[in-house]
CSV table of C-alpha atoms and ligand atoms in Angstrom, one decimal:
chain,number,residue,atom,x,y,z
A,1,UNK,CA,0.0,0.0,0.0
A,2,UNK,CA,2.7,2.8,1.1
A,3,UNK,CA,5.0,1.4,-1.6
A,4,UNK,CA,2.5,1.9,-4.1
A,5,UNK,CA,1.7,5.7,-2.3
A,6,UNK,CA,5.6,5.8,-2.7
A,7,UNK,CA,5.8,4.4,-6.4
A,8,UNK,CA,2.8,7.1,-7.6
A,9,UNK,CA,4.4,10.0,-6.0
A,10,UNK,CA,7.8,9.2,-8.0
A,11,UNK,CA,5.8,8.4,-11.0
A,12,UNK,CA,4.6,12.4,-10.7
A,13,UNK,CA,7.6,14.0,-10.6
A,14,UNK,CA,7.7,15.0,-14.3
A,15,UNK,CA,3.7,16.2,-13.8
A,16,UNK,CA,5.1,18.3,-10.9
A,17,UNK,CA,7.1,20.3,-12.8
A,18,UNK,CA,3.9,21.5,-15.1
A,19,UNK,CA,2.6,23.2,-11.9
A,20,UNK,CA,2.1,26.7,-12.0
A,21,UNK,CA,2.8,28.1,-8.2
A,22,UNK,CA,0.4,30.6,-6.5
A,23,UNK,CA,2.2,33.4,-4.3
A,24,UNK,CA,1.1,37.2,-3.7
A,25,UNK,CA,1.0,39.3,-6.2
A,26,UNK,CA,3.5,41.4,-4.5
A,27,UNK,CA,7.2,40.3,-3.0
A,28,UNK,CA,8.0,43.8,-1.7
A,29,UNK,CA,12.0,42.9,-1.0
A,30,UNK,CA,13.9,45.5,-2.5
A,31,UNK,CA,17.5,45.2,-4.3
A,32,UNK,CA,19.0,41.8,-3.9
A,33,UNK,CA,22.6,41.2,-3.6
A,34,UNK,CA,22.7,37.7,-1.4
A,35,UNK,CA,20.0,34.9,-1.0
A,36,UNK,CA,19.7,32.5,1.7
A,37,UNK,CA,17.4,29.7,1.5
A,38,UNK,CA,16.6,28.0,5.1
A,39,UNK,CA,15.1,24.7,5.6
A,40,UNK,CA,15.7,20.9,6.6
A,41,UNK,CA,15.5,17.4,4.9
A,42,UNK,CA,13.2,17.3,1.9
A,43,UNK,CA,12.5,20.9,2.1
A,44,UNK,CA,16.0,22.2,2.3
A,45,UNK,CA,17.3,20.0,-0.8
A,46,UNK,CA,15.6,21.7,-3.9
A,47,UNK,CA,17.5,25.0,-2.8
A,48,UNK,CA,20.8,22.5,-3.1
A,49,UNK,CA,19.6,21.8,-6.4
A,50,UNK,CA,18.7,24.8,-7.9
A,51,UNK,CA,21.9,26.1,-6.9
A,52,UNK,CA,24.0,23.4,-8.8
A,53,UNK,CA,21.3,23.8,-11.8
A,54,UNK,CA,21.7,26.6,-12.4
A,55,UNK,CA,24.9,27.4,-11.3
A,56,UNK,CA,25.8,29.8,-14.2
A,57,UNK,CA,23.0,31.5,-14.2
A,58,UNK,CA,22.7,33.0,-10.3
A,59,UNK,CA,23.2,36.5,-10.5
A,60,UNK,CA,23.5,37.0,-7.1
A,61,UNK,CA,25.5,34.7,-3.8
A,62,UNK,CA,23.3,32.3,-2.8
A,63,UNK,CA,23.9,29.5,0.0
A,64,UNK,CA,21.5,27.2,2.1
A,65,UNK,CA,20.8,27.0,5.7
A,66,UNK,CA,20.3,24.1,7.6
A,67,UNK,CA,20.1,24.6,11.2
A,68,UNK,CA,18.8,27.1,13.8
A,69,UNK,CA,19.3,30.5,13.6
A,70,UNK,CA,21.1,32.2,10.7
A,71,UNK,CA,25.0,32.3,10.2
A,72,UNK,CA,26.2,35.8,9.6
A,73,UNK,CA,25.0,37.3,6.5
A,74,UNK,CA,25.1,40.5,4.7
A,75,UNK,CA,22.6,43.4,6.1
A,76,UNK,CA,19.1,42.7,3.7
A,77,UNK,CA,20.2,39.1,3.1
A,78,UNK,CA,16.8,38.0,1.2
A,79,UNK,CA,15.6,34.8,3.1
A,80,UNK,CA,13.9,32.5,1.7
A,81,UNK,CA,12.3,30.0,4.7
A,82,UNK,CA,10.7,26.5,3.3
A,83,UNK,CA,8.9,23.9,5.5
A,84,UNK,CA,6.5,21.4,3.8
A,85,UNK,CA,4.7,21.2,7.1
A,86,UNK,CA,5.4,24.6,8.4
A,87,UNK,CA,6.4,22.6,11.7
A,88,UNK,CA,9.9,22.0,11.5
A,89,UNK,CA,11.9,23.9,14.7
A,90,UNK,CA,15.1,25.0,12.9
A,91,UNK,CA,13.6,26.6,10.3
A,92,UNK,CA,11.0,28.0,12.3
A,93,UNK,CA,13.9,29.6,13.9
A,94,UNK,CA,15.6,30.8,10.8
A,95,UNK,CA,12.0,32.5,10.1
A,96,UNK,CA,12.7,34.4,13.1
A,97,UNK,CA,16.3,35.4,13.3
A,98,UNK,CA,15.2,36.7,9.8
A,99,UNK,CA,12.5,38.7,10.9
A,100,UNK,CA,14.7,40.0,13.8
A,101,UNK,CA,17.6,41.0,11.8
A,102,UNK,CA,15.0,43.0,9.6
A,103,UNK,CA,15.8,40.8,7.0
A,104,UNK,CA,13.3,40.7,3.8
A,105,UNK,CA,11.4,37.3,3.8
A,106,UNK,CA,9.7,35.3,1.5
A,107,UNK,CA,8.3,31.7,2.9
A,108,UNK,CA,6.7,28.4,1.8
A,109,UNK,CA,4.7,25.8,2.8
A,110,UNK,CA,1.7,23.5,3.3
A,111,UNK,CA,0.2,25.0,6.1
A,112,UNK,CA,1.5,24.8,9.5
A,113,UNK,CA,3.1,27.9,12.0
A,114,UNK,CA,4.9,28.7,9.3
A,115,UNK,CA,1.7,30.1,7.2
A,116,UNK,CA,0.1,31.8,10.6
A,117,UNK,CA,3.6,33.6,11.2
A,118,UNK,CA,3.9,34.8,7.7
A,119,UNK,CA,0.3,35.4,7.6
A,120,UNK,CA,0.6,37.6,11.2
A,121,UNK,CA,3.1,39.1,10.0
A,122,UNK,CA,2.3,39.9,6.4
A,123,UNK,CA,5.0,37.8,4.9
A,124,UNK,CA,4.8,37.1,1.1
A,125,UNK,CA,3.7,33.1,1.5
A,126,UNK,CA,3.7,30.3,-0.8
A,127,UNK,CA,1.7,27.4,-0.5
A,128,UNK,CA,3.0,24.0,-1.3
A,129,UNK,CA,-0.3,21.4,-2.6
A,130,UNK,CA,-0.9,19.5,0.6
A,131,UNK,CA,-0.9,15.4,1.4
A,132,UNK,CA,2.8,14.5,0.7
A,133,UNK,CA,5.8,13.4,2.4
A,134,UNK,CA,8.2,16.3,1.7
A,135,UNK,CA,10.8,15.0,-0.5
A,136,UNK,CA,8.1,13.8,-2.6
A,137,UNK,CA,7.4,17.3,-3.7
A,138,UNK,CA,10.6,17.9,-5.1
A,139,UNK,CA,9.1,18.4,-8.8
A,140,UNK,CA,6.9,21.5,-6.8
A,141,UNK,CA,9.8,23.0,-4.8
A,142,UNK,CA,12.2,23.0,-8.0
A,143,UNK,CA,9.2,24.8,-10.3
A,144,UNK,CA,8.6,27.3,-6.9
A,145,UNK,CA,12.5,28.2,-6.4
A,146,UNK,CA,12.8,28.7,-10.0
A,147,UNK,CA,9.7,30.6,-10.9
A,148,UNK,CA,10.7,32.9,-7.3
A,149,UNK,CA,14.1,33.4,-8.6
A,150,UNK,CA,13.3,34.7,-11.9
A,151,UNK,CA,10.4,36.7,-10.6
A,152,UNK,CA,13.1,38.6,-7.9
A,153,UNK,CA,15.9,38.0,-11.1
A,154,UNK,CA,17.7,36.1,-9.5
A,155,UNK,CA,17.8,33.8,-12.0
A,156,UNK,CA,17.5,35.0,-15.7
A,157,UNK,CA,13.4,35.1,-17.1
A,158,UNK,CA,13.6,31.7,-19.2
A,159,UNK,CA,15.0,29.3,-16.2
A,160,UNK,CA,10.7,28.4,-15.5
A,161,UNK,CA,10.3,27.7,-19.5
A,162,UNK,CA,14.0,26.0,-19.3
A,163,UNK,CA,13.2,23.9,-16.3
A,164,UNK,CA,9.4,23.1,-17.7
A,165,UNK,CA,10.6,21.9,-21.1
A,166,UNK,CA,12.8,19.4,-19.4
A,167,UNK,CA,10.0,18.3,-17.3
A,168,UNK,CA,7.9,17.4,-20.6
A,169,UNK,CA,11.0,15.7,-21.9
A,170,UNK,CA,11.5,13.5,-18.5
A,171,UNK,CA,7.9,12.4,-18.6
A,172,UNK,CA,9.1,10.3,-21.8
A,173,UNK,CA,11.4,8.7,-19.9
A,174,UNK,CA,8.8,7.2,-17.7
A,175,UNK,CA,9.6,3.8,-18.9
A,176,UNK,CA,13.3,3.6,-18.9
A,177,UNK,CA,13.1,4.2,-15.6
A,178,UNK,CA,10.3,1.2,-14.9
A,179,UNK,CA,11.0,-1.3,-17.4
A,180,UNK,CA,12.5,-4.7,-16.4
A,181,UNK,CA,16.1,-3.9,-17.5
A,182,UNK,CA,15.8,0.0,-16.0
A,183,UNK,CA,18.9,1.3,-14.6
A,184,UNK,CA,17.3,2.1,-11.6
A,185,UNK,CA,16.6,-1.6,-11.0
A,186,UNK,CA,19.8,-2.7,-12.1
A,187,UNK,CA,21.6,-0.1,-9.4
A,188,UNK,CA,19.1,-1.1,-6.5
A,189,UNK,CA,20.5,-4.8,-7.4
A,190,UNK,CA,24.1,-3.7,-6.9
A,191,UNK,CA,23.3,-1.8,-3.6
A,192,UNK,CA,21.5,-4.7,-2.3
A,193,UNK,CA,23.1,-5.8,1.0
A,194,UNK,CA,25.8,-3.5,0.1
A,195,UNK,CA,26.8,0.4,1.0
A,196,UNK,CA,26.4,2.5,-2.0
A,197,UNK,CA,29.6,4.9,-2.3
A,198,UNK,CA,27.8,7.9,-4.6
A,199,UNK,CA,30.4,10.4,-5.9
A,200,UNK,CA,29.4,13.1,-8.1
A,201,UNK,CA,31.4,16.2,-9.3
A,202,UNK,CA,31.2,19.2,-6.8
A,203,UNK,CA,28.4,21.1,-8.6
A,204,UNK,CA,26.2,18.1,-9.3
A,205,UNK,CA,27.4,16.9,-5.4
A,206,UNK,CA,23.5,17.9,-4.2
A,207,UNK,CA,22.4,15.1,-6.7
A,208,UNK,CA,24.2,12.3,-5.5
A,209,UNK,CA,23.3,13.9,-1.6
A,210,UNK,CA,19.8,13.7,-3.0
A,211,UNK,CA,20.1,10.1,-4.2
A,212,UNK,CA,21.5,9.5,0.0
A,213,UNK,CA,18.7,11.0,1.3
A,214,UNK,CA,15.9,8.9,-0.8
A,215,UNK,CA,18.2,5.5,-0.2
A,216,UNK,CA,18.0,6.7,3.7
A,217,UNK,CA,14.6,7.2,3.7
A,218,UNK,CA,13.0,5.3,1.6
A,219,UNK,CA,15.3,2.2,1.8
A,220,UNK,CA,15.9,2.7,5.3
A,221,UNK,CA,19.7,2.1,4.0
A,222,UNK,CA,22.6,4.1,4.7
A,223,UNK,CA,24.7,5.7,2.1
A,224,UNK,CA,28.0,7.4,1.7
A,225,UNK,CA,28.6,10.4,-0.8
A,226,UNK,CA,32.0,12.5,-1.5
A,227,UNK,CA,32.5,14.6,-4.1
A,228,UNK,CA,35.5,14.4,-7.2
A,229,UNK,CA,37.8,16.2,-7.2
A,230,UNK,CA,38.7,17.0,-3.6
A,231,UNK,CA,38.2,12.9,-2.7
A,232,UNK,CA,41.0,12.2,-4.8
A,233,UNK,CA,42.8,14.1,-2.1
A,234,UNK,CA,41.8,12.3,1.3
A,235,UNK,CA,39.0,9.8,0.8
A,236,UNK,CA,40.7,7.8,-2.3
A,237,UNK,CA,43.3,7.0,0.7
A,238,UNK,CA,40.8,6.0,2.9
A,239,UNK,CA,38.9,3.6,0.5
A,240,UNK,CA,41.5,0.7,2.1
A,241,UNK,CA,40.3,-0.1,5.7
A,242,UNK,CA,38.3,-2.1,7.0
A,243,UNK,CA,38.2,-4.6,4.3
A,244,UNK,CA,35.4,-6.3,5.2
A,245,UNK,CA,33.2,-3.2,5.1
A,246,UNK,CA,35.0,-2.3,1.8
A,247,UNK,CA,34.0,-5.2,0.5
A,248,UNK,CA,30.3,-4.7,1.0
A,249,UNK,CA,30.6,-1.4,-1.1
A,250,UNK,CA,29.5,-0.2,-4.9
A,251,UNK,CA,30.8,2.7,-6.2
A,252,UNK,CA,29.1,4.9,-8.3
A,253,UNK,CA,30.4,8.0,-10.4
A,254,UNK,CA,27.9,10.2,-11.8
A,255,UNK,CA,29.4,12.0,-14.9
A,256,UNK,CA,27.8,15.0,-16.3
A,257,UNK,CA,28.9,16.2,-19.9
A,258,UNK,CA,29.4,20.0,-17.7
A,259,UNK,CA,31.9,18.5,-15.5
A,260,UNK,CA,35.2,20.3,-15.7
A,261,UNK,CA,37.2,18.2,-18.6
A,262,UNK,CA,40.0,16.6,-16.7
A,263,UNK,CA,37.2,15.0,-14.4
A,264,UNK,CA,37.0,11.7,-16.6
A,265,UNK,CA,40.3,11.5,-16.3
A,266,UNK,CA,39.8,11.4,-12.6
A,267,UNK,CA,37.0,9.1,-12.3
A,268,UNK,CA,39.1,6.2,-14.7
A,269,UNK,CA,42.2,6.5,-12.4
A,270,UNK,CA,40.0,6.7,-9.3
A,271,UNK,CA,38.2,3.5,-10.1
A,272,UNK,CA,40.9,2.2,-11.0
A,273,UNK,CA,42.6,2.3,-8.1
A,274,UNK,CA,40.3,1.1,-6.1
A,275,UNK,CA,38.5,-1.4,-7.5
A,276,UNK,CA,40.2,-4.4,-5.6
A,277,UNK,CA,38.9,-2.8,-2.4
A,278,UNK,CA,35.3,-2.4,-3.1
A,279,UNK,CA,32.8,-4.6,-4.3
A,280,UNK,CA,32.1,-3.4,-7.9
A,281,UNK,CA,32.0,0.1,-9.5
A,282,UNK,CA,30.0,2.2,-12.3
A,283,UNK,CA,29.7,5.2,-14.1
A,284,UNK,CA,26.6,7.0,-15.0
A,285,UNK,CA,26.6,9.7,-17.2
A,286,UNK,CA,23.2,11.4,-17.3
A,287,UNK,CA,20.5,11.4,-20.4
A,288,UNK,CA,18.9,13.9,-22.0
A,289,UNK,CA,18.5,16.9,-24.7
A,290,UNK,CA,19.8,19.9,-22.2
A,291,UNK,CA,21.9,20.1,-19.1
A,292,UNK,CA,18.2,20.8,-17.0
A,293,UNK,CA,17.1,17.3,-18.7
A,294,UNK,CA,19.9,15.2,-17.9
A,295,UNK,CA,19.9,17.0,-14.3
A,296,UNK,CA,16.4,16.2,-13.6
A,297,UNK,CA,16.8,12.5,-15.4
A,298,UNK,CA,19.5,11.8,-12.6
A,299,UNK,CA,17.3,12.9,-9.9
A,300,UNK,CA,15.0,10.6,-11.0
A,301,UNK,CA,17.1,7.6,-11.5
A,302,UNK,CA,18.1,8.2,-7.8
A,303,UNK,CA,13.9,8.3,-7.1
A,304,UNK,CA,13.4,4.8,-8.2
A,305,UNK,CA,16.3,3.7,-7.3
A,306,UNK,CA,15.5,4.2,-3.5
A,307,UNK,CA,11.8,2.7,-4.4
A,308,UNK,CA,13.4,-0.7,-6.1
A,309,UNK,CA,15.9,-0.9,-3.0
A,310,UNK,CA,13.0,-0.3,-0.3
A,311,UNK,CA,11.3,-3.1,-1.8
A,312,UNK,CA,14.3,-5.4,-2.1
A,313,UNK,CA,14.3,-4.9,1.6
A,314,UNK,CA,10.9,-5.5,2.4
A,315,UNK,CA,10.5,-2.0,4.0
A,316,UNK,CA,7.6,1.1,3.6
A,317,UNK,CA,9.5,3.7,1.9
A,318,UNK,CA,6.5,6.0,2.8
A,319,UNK,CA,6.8,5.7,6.9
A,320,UNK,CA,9.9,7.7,8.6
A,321,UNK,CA,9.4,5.8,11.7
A,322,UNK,CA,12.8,7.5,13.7
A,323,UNK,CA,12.4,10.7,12.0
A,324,UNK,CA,8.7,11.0,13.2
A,325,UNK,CA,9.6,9.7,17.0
A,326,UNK,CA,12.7,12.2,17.0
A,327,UNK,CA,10.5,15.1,16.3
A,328,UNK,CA,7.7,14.1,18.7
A,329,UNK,CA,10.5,13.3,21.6
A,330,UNK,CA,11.6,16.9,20.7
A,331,UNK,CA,8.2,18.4,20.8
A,332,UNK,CA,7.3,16.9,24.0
A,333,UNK,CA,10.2,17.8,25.9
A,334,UNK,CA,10.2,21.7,24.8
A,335,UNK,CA,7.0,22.5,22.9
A,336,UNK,CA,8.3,25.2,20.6
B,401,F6R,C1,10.3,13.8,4.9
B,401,F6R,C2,11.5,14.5,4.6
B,401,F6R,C3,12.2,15.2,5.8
B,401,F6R,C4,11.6,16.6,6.0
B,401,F6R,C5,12.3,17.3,7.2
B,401,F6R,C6,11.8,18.7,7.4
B,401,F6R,O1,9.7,13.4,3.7
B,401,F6R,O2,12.0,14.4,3.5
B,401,F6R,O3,13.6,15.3,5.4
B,401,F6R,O4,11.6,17.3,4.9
B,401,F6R,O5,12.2,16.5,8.4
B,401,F6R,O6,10.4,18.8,7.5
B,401,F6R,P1,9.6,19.8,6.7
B,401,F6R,O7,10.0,19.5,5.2
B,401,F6R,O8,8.2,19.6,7.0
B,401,F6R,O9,10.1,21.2,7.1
């Protein structure tokens, strides 16, 4: 039953990124010269993402926060504070360092404190469509972030159009990704009972962090990510002891075409030179017509991957059993 909650929510993605978001007609915030975007989890990630998108394109500094409070930031620092539920303590206290440092604001959501403070407080709000788990609403919080950024130009005017034309192409893809030889099936065979080792270049590192975070949560499995090059100067060393937990490992490089040039280089002699210690190694390098495509077709390899996995070990990928008991331990002990 969850799987199958699980399996239609992945199976959306592409549709996702057809949505049109509804915000205020105004976002009074002024001349922008740094963005922060605060959040946790599955509501945190799609400002990871945008960022290595659309690297290129960001006119101004722009850097995620995850945790309480807000590091130091230049004075007007636009803050962007997103909480599917509206619940989550951290950023609810990012929301209000924000507000206390005078800071302009801009916040989403599916309800929650988060949508009576901004309310309150006459906060330009988003809302988020209701009845997911959050990081099944990635397809929503890439098409919000984008369309925000371009409104606020941030980002140029054609990254929506951009971002929703490789939507349309993904939705083709639908059955590369299900059929019985799909490479997501084929990688949730080589993690099976093993640690995946997910490296990706350090722009496209928030897509193999991504990929972690579904194979935690949805496969209830534990996996390691690094990025190239700056493991080829510690963690290649480290890719030696202890055997027997080396063994149990598969390596994965993900290899976009935009990766600086000598990184295939890198990746060859990397596997290379460890592929006695680990268990087996592969290289992916993404599909599709334009960089946005390929980015959102590795995403969604990574999507069904942690689906095929939580199913290969018999688990809901739907229920967050510790996650949900963390928060409500939390919650008891010091109602925010
Ligand atoms: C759950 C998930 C979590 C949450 C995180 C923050 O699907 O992905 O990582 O996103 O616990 O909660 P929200 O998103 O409600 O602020």
């Amino acid at each position: 039953m969850a799987y199958s909650q699980m399996e239609a929510w992945i199976r959306e993605f592409p549709r996702q990124g057809l949505w049109t978001p509804e915000g205020p007609a105004e976002i009074p915030v002024g001349d922008i010269r740094h963005v922060v975007l605060a959040g946790m989890g599955g509501s945190a990630v799609g400002g990871d993402l945008v960022q290595a998108l659309f690297e290129p394109d960001l006119a101004v500094p722009f850097r995620v926060h995850r945790d309480y409070g807000l590091p130091p930031l230049p004075e007007g620092t636009l803050t962007v504070v997103v909480s599917y539920s509206g619940n989550t303590e951290e950023t609810l206290s990012a929301f209000a360092e924000a507000r206390r440092r005078g800071f302009p604001v801009v916040a989403a959501s599916s309800g929650g404190r988060l949508r009576e403070e901004a309310r309150q407080a006459g906060i330009p709000w988003f809302v988020l469509p209701e009845g997911y788990a959050p990081r099944a609403t990635l397809g929503y919080m890439l098409t919000l972030l984008t369309h925000l950024f371009a409104r606020l130009r941030v980002l140029p005017p054609e990254a929506p159009h951009r971002l929703q034309e490789a939507f349309r192409w993904l939705a083709s893809q639908e059955e590369a990704m299900t059929r019985e030889d799909a490479l997501p099936r084929e990688l949730a065979e080589k993690y099976y009972l093993r640690l995946p080792l997910l490296y990706a270049s350090r722009r496209f590192f928030p897509v193999v962090e991504r990929w972690r975070a579904q194979l935690n949560e949805n496969a209830k499995t534990l996996a390691h990510t690094a990025s190239l090059p700056e493991m080829n100067h510690n963690e290649i060393a480290g890719l030696y002891h202890p055997h027997r937990v080396l063994a149990a490992t598969w390596a994965t490089f993900l290899h976009f075409p935009e990766d600086p040039p000598r990184l295939k280089a890198r990746i060859q002699h990397t596997a290379e030179l460890i592929y006695e210690d680990v268990l087996g190694w592969n290289v992916i390098q993404p599909e599709g017509p334009t960089i946005e495509a390929r980015f959102l077709w590795s995403l969604w390899v990574g999507d069904w991957t942690s689906l095929y996995l939580a199913r290969a070990y018999e688990e809901d990928p739907v229920a967050i059993p510790r996650i949900t008991e963390l928060k409500t331990r939390l919650q008891k002990e010091h109602p925010a």
